[in-house]
Amino acid sequence: MTSFLELENVAKKFGGLTAVRDVSFTLSKGEIVGLLGPNGSGKTTLLNMISGANKVTSGKISLNGVSIDSLRPDQIVNKGVSRTFQLVRILPSMTVEENVICGLAFRKMPVWGAKAAIIAREKLEIVGLKDKASLPGHSLNYIDSKRLELARALAADPELLLLDEWLSGLTPEELEAGIELIRSIETTGISILIVEHIMSAIRALCPRCVVMNSGEIIADGSTGTVLQDDAVSAAYLGGAPCCMLTISLCSMTYILL
Amino acid sequence: MITGAKVSVAIIAFGLLALLPFFLEAYGLGLMIGMLSYVALATAWSMFSGPTHYISLATVAFYGVGAYTVAVLNEGISFPVILLIAVLIGLVLSLAVGVATLRLAGVYFVIFSFGLAELVRQLITWYEVNVTGTLGRYIFLPLEPQDIYWLLLGAATLTLIIGWLVRRSRIGLALRVIGDDEVIAAHIGINLTRTKLLLFALSASLITLVGAIQAPRWVYIEPSIVFNPTVSFLTVIMALLGGPHRLFGPLFGVVPLFLLFEWLSANFPNHYSIILGALFIAIVFVLPNGVLEFLDRFRLRRAKT
Ligand SMILES: Nc1ncnc2c1ncn2[C@@H]1O[C@H](COP(=O)(O)OP(=O)(O)OP(=O)(O)O)[C@@H](O)[C@H]1O
Ligand SMILES: [Mg+2]
């Protein structure tokens, strides 16, 4: 397998805080890899650097052998990378279908007009939202918003899909269906980097996983082996109180907002 | 959706408006000239500021530049050529300003855009006083009020047509996405800076054109006359009242407010600014999305009950 996505000594500093330090790993074409780690370990920041939302402080990121670390997000989309967001983002003033059409209209090979509507319906069918195509974006519930976000990401026709906790917050049945959905996307040949806290989902989906702690990779290998690693359990257990605190803080902020 | 009926209505309305100068007295024509210029200004303003939510107070910077270009060039060159030069100057200026400011977040952009008009005015004043040694300029162009009226009618129509085309185009959709969520916009492949810059420049060029067409009305021009910040504020209020998210929204804001301001400035010249400010606040609080959207929602609520 040739390396498709390649990160070399990537680091990100926010002022004095080092969110990601010296991260190197590669992802092959068509591979699905889990990215794990306690809260604040730098997973989202890493995705942000790949998608161009954050610029790397140092290090290199390349896709298909071409450096992408100095590109803007819109240029990176055109290189074949699309993503979903940890805090779901939907275009609230547009309908569900228009949300997906937007994903089609500005990609590398843009589709526009009647043809876009047809493809948008196909994408909505894949994620199970076909019946809600004409609803306003802001009226969707949590799981449907996540589905829509995924449909929009797929509309960009990605070679690499970045999912940031796409499976979190689902009911057990929804989780089951979500895992199936991601698996079906993977079989179409799209490479997937999936950030997730839910171990069962990682076990079900990813033969390989990468674990981060305080901005560094502490394990990278086959999922079964990695999850038994002492350092990994220490990171998770050691991080537990902090993790609980973050979760409660997050949910409080969410409720307040 | 565009239907044959709507197009016919638009063409008939245009025809009637074009015939108006034959029936109006000087005062009425003056009113119509003012109104048409604000229709063009508010529509052009909304083209950029409506979808992006960037509240620009730079309207008068471009408007004034258009007028000043005419004042400087009015001898020896034919008016259409002067208009073209004015639009080009507005285009170049707006591209330069856009590159510098469109990265700014909302409130900083508002402040900068306001400062821009003042900056341009000071620069021109400085130049006139220190280099050319004159402050005021005279415009002698063989243009009757009805000529200016027709030119403005053309400019307003052009602005509406361009606005309509933009809405139907991919760049119009891009602007809507940017207005909804810039992070999504960037991550679906929209070049934020280029899109905003393009629309900002388009909008500013049209605004410059309006200023240039109106210039001959003044006969005597100096910076404090053509860079009057009230023009920027009125444009914003009118567009917001009507609703900057719709093509004809600004038009519906211009007509009542222009007449109201006309009446206020005649009857309460001293309290004019205060009333203007109060109205501004009232509109933003009561009708944040404009009259048309408010009426729609009202109709919807009635339909439900
Ligand atoms: N824009 C930012 N400015 C400053 N600090 C940031 C920014 N984004 C992230 N950080 C910090 O970087 C660190 C890593 O954050 P990141 O969001 O990448 O973690 P994460 O692994 O995704 O965590 P979680 O599981 O909670 O989503 C945290 O300490 C966070 O506070
Ligand atoms: Mg995260």
XYZ file of C-alpha atoms and ligand atoms in Angstrom:
594
model
C 0.000 0.000 0.000
C 1.270 3.472 -0.837
C 0.904 6.229 1.679
C -1.931 8.525 0.824
C -2.111 10.911 3.738
C 1.191 11.585 5.404
C 1.867 13.633 8.538
C 5.462 14.373 9.470
C 6.385 15.896 12.833
C 3.247 17.996 12.875
C 2.850 20.408 15.773
C 0.346 23.078 16.735
C 0.732 25.745 19.380
C -1.996 28.075 20.553
C 0.017 30.811 22.185
C 1.868 29.056 24.998
C -0.239 25.900 24.801
C 1.024 23.044 22.672
C -2.107 21.231 21.503
C -0.306 18.836 19.160
C 3.400 17.987 19.285
C 5.520 16.034 16.882
C 2.812 13.851 15.366
C 3.741 11.553 12.488
C 1.589 8.908 10.897
C 0.391 7.788 7.510
C -2.899 6.595 6.171
C -3.208 4.427 3.089
C -5.684 4.758 0.309
C -8.992 3.173 1.297
C -7.921 2.645 4.907
C -10.146 3.428 7.868
C -8.287 4.482 11.003
C -9.608 5.332 14.455
C -8.132 8.296 16.311
C -8.592 8.039 20.065
C -7.491 9.923 23.113
C -8.798 11.609 26.234
C -10.426 15.025 26.115
C -8.102 17.794 25.096
C -5.508 15.409 23.702
C -5.439 17.229 20.378
C -7.616 15.049 18.116
C -9.806 17.837 16.775
C -6.798 20.097 16.379
C -5.156 17.396 14.293
C -8.235 17.093 12.059
C -8.351 20.878 11.811
C -4.797 20.930 10.538
C -5.537 18.278 7.933
C -8.660 20.104 6.730
C -6.926 23.476 6.796
C -9.041 25.034 9.542
C -5.870 25.406 11.641
C -2.439 26.058 10.202
C 0.378 23.825 11.378
C 2.940 25.532 13.600
C 5.581 23.165 12.259
C 5.756 19.908 10.367
C 4.395 18.690 7.067
C 1.112 17.271 5.837
C 0.860 15.812 2.371
C -1.870 14.115 0.394
C -0.996 11.905 -2.563
C 2.543 13.205 -2.236
C 1.488 16.851 -2.522
C 2.013 19.183 0.426
C -1.294 20.579 1.709
C -0.271 22.183 4.992
C -0.143 25.707 3.605
C -3.447 25.489 1.731
C -6.764 27.042 2.713
C -9.710 24.782 3.629
C -11.418 25.401 0.275
C -8.281 24.332 -1.574
C -7.982 21.232 0.563
C -11.587 20.287 -0.226
C -10.625 20.455 -3.871
C -7.785 18.038 -3.172
C -10.383 15.530 -2.028
C -10.702 15.969 1.740
C -14.038 16.632 3.420
C -15.171 16.510 7.010
C -17.840 16.748 9.656
C -17.561 18.797 12.835
C -17.547 17.811 16.488
C -20.217 20.439 17.139
C -22.584 19.773 14.278
C -22.751 22.485 11.653
C -25.785 22.833 9.389
C -26.734 25.754 7.157
C -29.816 26.826 9.123
C -31.463 29.054 6.539
C -31.408 26.402 3.831
C -33.401 23.266 3.309
C -31.921 19.842 3.872
C -31.555 19.353 0.140
C -29.957 22.771 -0.355
C -27.457 21.922 2.366
C -26.291 19.001 0.252
C -26.452 20.977 -2.996
C -24.016 23.427 -1.410
C -21.638 20.520 -0.941
C -21.900 19.786 -4.664
C -21.789 23.305 -6.051
C -18.292 24.293 -4.947
C -16.338 21.059 -5.126
C -13.552 20.373 -7.601
C -15.953 19.267 -10.304
C -18.986 21.358 -9.405
C -22.496 20.168 -10.098
C -25.230 22.723 -10.302
C -28.892 22.946 -11.284
C -31.179 19.990 -11.947
C -28.363 17.474 -11.891
C -27.300 18.684 -8.448
C -30.806 18.066 -7.107
C -30.669 14.469 -8.315
C -27.257 13.779 -6.780
C -28.294 15.528 -3.569
C -31.263 13.143 -3.277
C -28.934 10.202 -3.772
C -26.674 11.379 -0.972
C -29.663 11.971 1.268
C -30.881 8.481 0.518
C -27.506 7.047 1.556
C -27.756 8.656 4.995
C -31.486 7.986 5.320
C -32.775 11.550 5.041
C -34.559 11.374 1.711
C -37.985 12.003 3.225
C -36.804 15.167 4.926
C -35.213 16.761 1.857
C -37.476 19.796 1.845
C -37.418 20.563 5.572
C -35.497 23.628 6.762
C -32.004 22.789 8.008
C -32.598 24.226 11.463
C -35.611 21.985 12.113
C -33.652 18.718 12.220
C -32.986 16.885 15.451
C -29.496 15.914 16.591
C -29.099 12.622 14.763
C -30.631 13.941 11.560
C -28.336 16.970 11.671
C -25.415 14.569 11.904
C -26.744 12.592 8.968
C -27.142 15.762 6.947
C -23.631 16.855 7.771
C -22.357 13.506 6.543
C -24.390 13.767 3.335
C -22.892 17.210 2.709
C -19.395 15.889 3.318
C -20.043 13.025 0.890
C -21.366 15.456 -1.694
C -17.863 16.903 -2.022
C -16.866 13.532 -3.477
C -13.984 13.021 -1.039
C -11.083 10.628 -1.226
C -10.512 11.223 2.469
C -13.303 11.733 4.984
C -12.595 13.170 8.432
C -15.246 12.365 11.036
C -15.029 14.145 14.397
C -17.059 12.169 16.943
C -19.763 11.614 14.387
C -21.069 8.631 16.361
C -21.197 10.332 19.748
C -24.465 11.100 21.425
C -26.480 8.492 19.540
C -28.842 5.949 21.049
C -27.713 2.293 20.841
C -29.931 1.658 17.798
C -28.738 4.819 16.065
C -25.154 3.838 16.865
C -25.683 0.450 15.253
C -27.101 2.075 12.115
C -24.339 4.704 12.139
C -21.632 2.048 12.217
C -23.253 0.279 9.288
C -23.434 3.561 7.383
C -19.753 4.336 7.885
C -18.865 0.793 6.899
C -20.847 1.147 3.682
C -19.014 4.398 2.914
C -15.696 2.715 3.523
C -16.505 -0.033 1.024
C -16.829 2.601 -1.710
C -13.081 3.147 -1.379
C -13.086 6.384 0.599
C -10.349 6.615 3.224
C -11.698 7.560 6.633
C -10.059 9.056 9.700
C -12.509 8.751 12.525
C -12.161 10.471 15.899
C -14.208 8.621 18.475
C -14.524 7.931 22.192
C -16.798 4.942 21.765
C -14.520 1.898 21.929
C -17.084 -0.534 20.605
C -17.487 1.560 17.467
C -13.725 1.741 16.960
C -13.460 -2.023 17.442
C -16.258 -2.625 14.964
C -15.000 -0.264 12.285
C -11.259 0.222 12.464
C -8.665 -2.529 12.074
C -6.062 0.058 13.020
C -6.133 2.885 15.513
C -3.949 5.726 16.682
C -4.060 6.964 20.271
C -3.126 10.472 21.345
C -2.439 11.867 24.781
C -1.518 15.480 25.563
C -0.854 16.190 21.925
C 1.372 13.185 21.257
C 0.795 9.811 19.681
C 1.257 7.175 22.340
C 0.171 4.149 20.330
C -0.419 3.238 16.716
C -1.266 -0.270 15.581
C -3.905 -2.906 15.275
C -6.914 -1.975 17.344
C -6.950 -5.148 19.441
C -3.337 -4.742 20.538
C -3.463 -0.998 21.049
C -6.504 -1.074 23.283
C -4.775 -3.535 25.618
C -1.686 -1.342 25.833
C -0.865 -0.167 29.378
C 0.020 3.345 28.344
C -3.337 3.672 26.626
C -5.377 2.536 29.604
C -3.280 4.751 31.863
C -3.993 7.734 29.634
C -7.685 7.038 29.711
C -7.944 6.163 33.392
C -5.554 8.891 34.450
C -7.555 11.289 32.379
C -10.903 10.149 33.744
C -11.574 12.861 36.364
C -10.423 15.533 33.970
C -12.574 13.965 31.300
C -15.666 14.006 33.513
C -15.010 17.632 34.337
C -14.698 18.587 30.680
C -17.837 16.706 29.759
C -19.855 18.395 32.476
C -18.409 21.787 31.578
C -19.197 21.191 27.927
C -22.751 20.148 28.603
C -23.252 23.128 30.914
C -21.999 25.525 28.254
C -24.217 23.811 25.747
C -27.287 24.170 27.952
C -26.472 27.796 28.754
C -26.044 28.645 25.090
C -39.311 31.662 -9.609
C -39.659 33.941 -12.553
C -42.907 33.941 -14.435
C -44.083 35.691 -17.584
C -46.522 37.747 -15.540
C -43.808 39.081 -13.259
C -41.631 40.064 -16.202
C -44.543 41.881 -17.828
C -45.273 43.775 -14.624
C -41.618 44.766 -14.366
C -41.515 45.964 -17.982
C -44.741 47.946 -17.638
C -43.498 49.525 -14.398
C -40.247 50.452 -16.103
C -42.134 51.968 -19.056
C -44.371 54.042 -16.798
C -41.423 55.266 -14.760
C -39.606 56.201 -17.962
C -42.547 58.366 -19.028
C -42.841 60.102 -15.658
C -40.643 63.158 -16.425
C -43.211 64.270 -19.016
C -45.841 64.638 -16.322
C -43.904 65.868 -13.316
C -43.081 69.336 -12.050
C -39.532 70.142 -10.999
C -40.226 69.302 -7.332
C -41.750 65.918 -8.137
C -38.919 65.084 -10.468
C -36.417 66.029 -7.778
C -38.140 63.662 -5.356
C -38.101 60.860 -7.908
C -34.416 61.429 -8.612
C -33.631 61.133 -4.910
C -35.793 58.074 -4.555
C -34.346 56.279 -7.572
C -30.828 56.950 -6.417
C -31.604 55.368 -3.048
C -33.290 52.400 -4.727
C -30.053 51.804 -6.615
C -27.888 52.454 -3.542
C -29.887 50.260 -1.164
C -30.190 47.439 -3.702
C -26.485 47.552 -4.488
C -25.681 47.676 -0.770
C -27.872 44.639 -0.081
C -26.216 42.653 -2.827
C -23.150 42.338 -0.626
C -24.298 43.157 2.892
C -27.569 41.207 2.775
C -26.149 37.721 2.451
C -22.838 38.309 4.239
C -24.220 40.370 7.164
C -21.265 42.706 6.790
C -22.860 46.054 7.580
C -20.967 48.448 5.363
C -20.994 52.157 6.164
C -18.684 52.822 3.245
C -21.510 53.640 0.843
C -20.729 57.328 0.785
C -17.032 56.696 0.252
C -17.794 55.207 -3.164
C -20.729 57.478 -3.863
C -18.533 60.490 -3.150
C -15.680 59.156 -5.246
C -18.128 58.797 -8.144
C -19.331 62.367 -7.730
C -15.821 63.719 -7.339
C -14.595 61.969 -10.443
C -17.261 63.817 -12.405
C -16.294 67.101 -10.782
C -12.674 66.618 -11.771
C -13.262 65.346 -15.296
C -16.357 67.285 -16.323
C -14.631 69.391 -18.941
C -13.716 67.994 -22.316
C -14.823 64.392 -21.903
C -18.248 63.053 -22.800
C -20.462 62.095 -19.860
C -20.749 58.354 -20.618
C -16.960 58.116 -20.709
C -16.729 59.981 -17.400
C -19.227 57.540 -15.896
C -17.159 54.623 -17.106
C -13.977 56.090 -15.632
C -15.793 56.727 -12.345
C -16.965 53.117 -12.177
C -13.434 51.881 -12.888
C -12.043 54.080 -10.118
C -14.736 52.765 -7.749
C -13.856 49.218 -8.776
C -10.147 49.652 -8.142
C -10.729 51.431 -4.840
C -13.163 48.781 -3.639
C -10.809 45.961 -4.552
C -8.015 47.625 -2.607
C -10.262 48.335 0.371
C -11.771 44.857 0.193
C -8.410 43.107 0.255
C -7.522 45.084 3.362
C -10.796 44.771 5.276
C -12.793 41.725 4.350
C -10.737 39.598 6.706
C -11.958 41.732 9.578
C -14.714 40.340 11.749
C -18.147 41.989 11.727
C -17.895 44.919 14.092
C -14.388 45.904 13.016
C -15.562 45.935 9.457
C -18.413 48.306 10.337
C -16.039 50.706 12.021
C -13.481 50.520 9.269
C -16.047 51.045 6.561
C -17.273 54.129 8.382
C -13.736 55.411 8.750
C -13.064 54.824 5.078
C -15.450 57.536 3.917
C -13.878 59.976 6.335
C -10.400 58.964 5.201
C -11.209 59.428 1.532
C -12.773 62.792 2.283
C -9.738 63.970 4.241
C -7.371 62.760 1.526
C -9.251 64.597 -1.185
C -9.523 67.733 0.916
C -5.816 67.610 1.641
C -5.038 67.108 -2.035
C -7.285 69.929 -3.166
C -5.964 72.392 -0.618
C -2.285 71.535 -0.911
C -1.868 70.468 -4.510
C -4.525 72.031 -6.661
C -5.130 74.959 -4.348
C -8.915 74.834 -4.700
C -11.505 73.324 -2.470
C -14.715 73.497 -4.427
C -15.281 72.544 -8.030
C -17.989 73.478 -10.474
C -19.753 71.049 -12.744
C -21.083 72.442 -15.976
C -22.624 69.667 -17.951
C -25.441 70.050 -20.431
C -27.695 67.684 -18.491
C -31.306 68.407 -17.623
C -32.910 66.926 -14.502
C -34.870 64.488 -16.659
C -31.614 63.229 -18.204
C -30.325 62.484 -14.735
C -33.628 60.855 -13.889
C -33.401 58.540 -16.894
C -29.793 57.690 -16.150
C -30.715 56.848 -12.563
C -33.654 54.777 -13.723
C -31.195 52.901 -15.915
C -28.749 52.483 -13.013
C -31.474 51.270 -10.643
C -32.764 48.813 -13.248
C -29.249 47.600 -13.983
C -28.664 47.093 -10.265
C -31.860 45.076 -9.904
C -31.011 42.940 -12.932
C -27.501 42.290 -11.658
C -28.944 41.495 -8.228
C -31.334 39.042 -9.814
C -28.549 37.363 -11.792
C -26.323 37.133 -8.732
C -29.098 35.447 -6.785
C -29.488 32.784 -9.411
C -25.777 32.180 -9.794
C -23.340 29.989 -7.949
C -21.694 33.026 -6.407
C -25.071 34.050 -4.986
C -25.367 30.665 -3.323
C -21.802 30.978 -2.072
C -22.688 34.288 -0.441
C -25.690 32.746 1.280
C -23.519 29.965 2.650
C -20.985 32.518 3.867
C -23.798 34.417 5.587
C -25.013 31.250 7.278
C -21.670 29.832 8.381
C -18.217 30.774 7.157
C -16.629 27.634 8.533
C -18.935 25.443 6.461
C -18.400 27.703 3.469
C -14.652 27.240 3.578
C -14.984 23.492 4.114
C -17.199 22.892 1.107
C -14.781 24.618 -1.233
C -15.781 28.273 -1.224
C -12.924 30.748 -1.464
C -14.150 33.178 1.181
C -11.926 36.113 0.383
C -12.427 35.981 -3.355
C -16.199 35.605 -3.141
C -16.648 38.468 -0.720
C -14.220 40.652 -2.605
C -15.990 40.116 -5.895
C -19.395 41.012 -4.545
C -18.068 43.912 -2.508
C -16.440 45.333 -5.636
C -19.555 44.793 -7.724
C -21.723 46.492 -5.141
C -19.259 49.366 -4.689
C -18.934 49.938 -8.442
C -22.689 50.324 -8.756
C -22.712 52.722 -5.821
C -19.945 54.748 -7.483
C -22.018 54.905 -10.651
C -24.974 56.367 -8.735
C -22.765 59.042 -7.190
C -21.348 59.923 -10.578
C -24.766 60.197 -12.225
C -26.044 62.445 -9.449
C -23.035 64.772 -9.458
C -24.314 67.244 -12.073
C -27.295 67.952 -9.800
C -25.051 69.805 -7.346
C -23.343 72.157 -9.815
C -20.915 73.085 -7.006
C -19.095 70.250 -5.264
C -16.769 70.069 -2.313
C -15.751 67.094 -0.152
C -18.070 67.885 2.752
C -21.062 67.875 0.407
C -20.470 64.606 -1.404
C -18.997 62.674 1.516
C -21.960 63.243 3.788
C -22.215 60.209 6.123
C -26.005 60.504 6.165
C -26.018 58.842 2.747
C -24.400 55.724 4.238
C -26.801 55.626 7.161
C -29.892 56.181 5.052
C -28.855 53.417 2.688
C -28.451 50.975 5.570
C -31.742 51.929 7.231
C -33.696 51.697 4.016
C -32.204 48.353 3.063
C -32.772 46.952 6.543
C -36.334 48.215 6.724
C -37.233 46.617 3.427
C -35.188 43.498 4.037
C -31.770 43.065 2.445
C -32.304 39.344 1.816
C -34.736 39.889 -1.001
C -34.247 41.447 -4.374
C -37.077 43.958 -4.018
C -36.751 44.306 -0.243
C -34.641 47.485 -0.313
C -37.053 49.097 -2.751
C -39.883 48.657 -0.265
C -37.744 50.293 2.401
C -36.678 53.220 0.246
C -40.068 54.551 -0.802
C -41.627 55.184 2.630
C -38.407 56.209 4.338
C -37.324 58.577 1.613
C -40.662 60.367 1.744
C -40.535 60.410 5.537
C -37.043 61.895 5.586
C -37.988 64.426 2.994
C -40.842 65.561 5.205
C -38.736 65.495 8.367
C -35.896 67.514 6.898
C -38.371 70.120 5.688
C -40.266 70.354 8.966
C -37.775 69.405 11.667
C -34.379 70.315 10.238
C -32.833 70.537 13.716
C -34.071 67.239 15.076
C -33.574 65.338 11.877
C -30.458 63.448 12.993
C -31.954 62.390 16.304
C -35.079 61.039 14.641
C -32.902 59.264 12.116
C -30.909 57.581 14.873
C -34.012 56.564 16.801
C -35.538 55.080 13.700
C -32.380 53.167 12.978
C -32.497 51.546 16.407
C -36.220 50.854 16.147
C -35.868 49.095 12.803
C -33.002 46.908 13.941
C -34.932 45.847 17.053
C -38.443 45.523 15.688
C -37.862 44.333 12.148
C -34.445 42.711 12.047
C -35.270 40.943 8.788
C -37.181 43.685 7.108
C -40.785 44.466 6.361
C -41.293 41.841 3.670
C -40.160 38.975 5.857
C -42.245 40.343 8.728
C -45.342 40.422 6.515
C -44.625 36.890 5.330
C -44.389 35.599 8.853
C -47.508 37.505 9.806
C -49.379 35.956 6.893
C -48.070 32.528 7.828
C -49.258 32.924 11.411
C -52.688 34.023 10.229
C -52.883 31.089 7.854
C -52.129 28.710 10.724
C -54.768 30.007 13.114
N -8.575 27.620 18.887
C -7.953 27.246 20.024
N -7.335 28.192 20.772
C -6.690 27.832 21.915
N -6.613 26.593 22.379
C -7.207 25.617 21.677
C -7.916 25.892 20.460
N -8.403 24.737 19.971
C -8.044 23.777 20.839
N -7.317 24.302 21.854
C -6.720 23.559 22.958
O -5.949 22.535 22.412
C -6.060 21.352 23.184
C -6.522 20.215 22.308
O -7.864 20.438 21.949
P -8.666 19.509 20.956
O -9.983 20.148 20.742
O -7.852 19.232 19.780
O -8.839 18.186 21.812
P -9.693 16.895 21.475
O -8.757 15.754 21.571
O -10.449 17.053 20.233
O -10.673 16.847 22.719
P -12.198 16.387 22.814
O -12.193 14.911 22.989
O -12.693 17.067 24.040
O -12.882 16.842 21.579
C -7.019 21.668 24.318
O -6.240 22.000 25.448
C -7.753 22.855 23.819
O -8.161 23.669 24.884
Mg -12.407 17.114 19.708
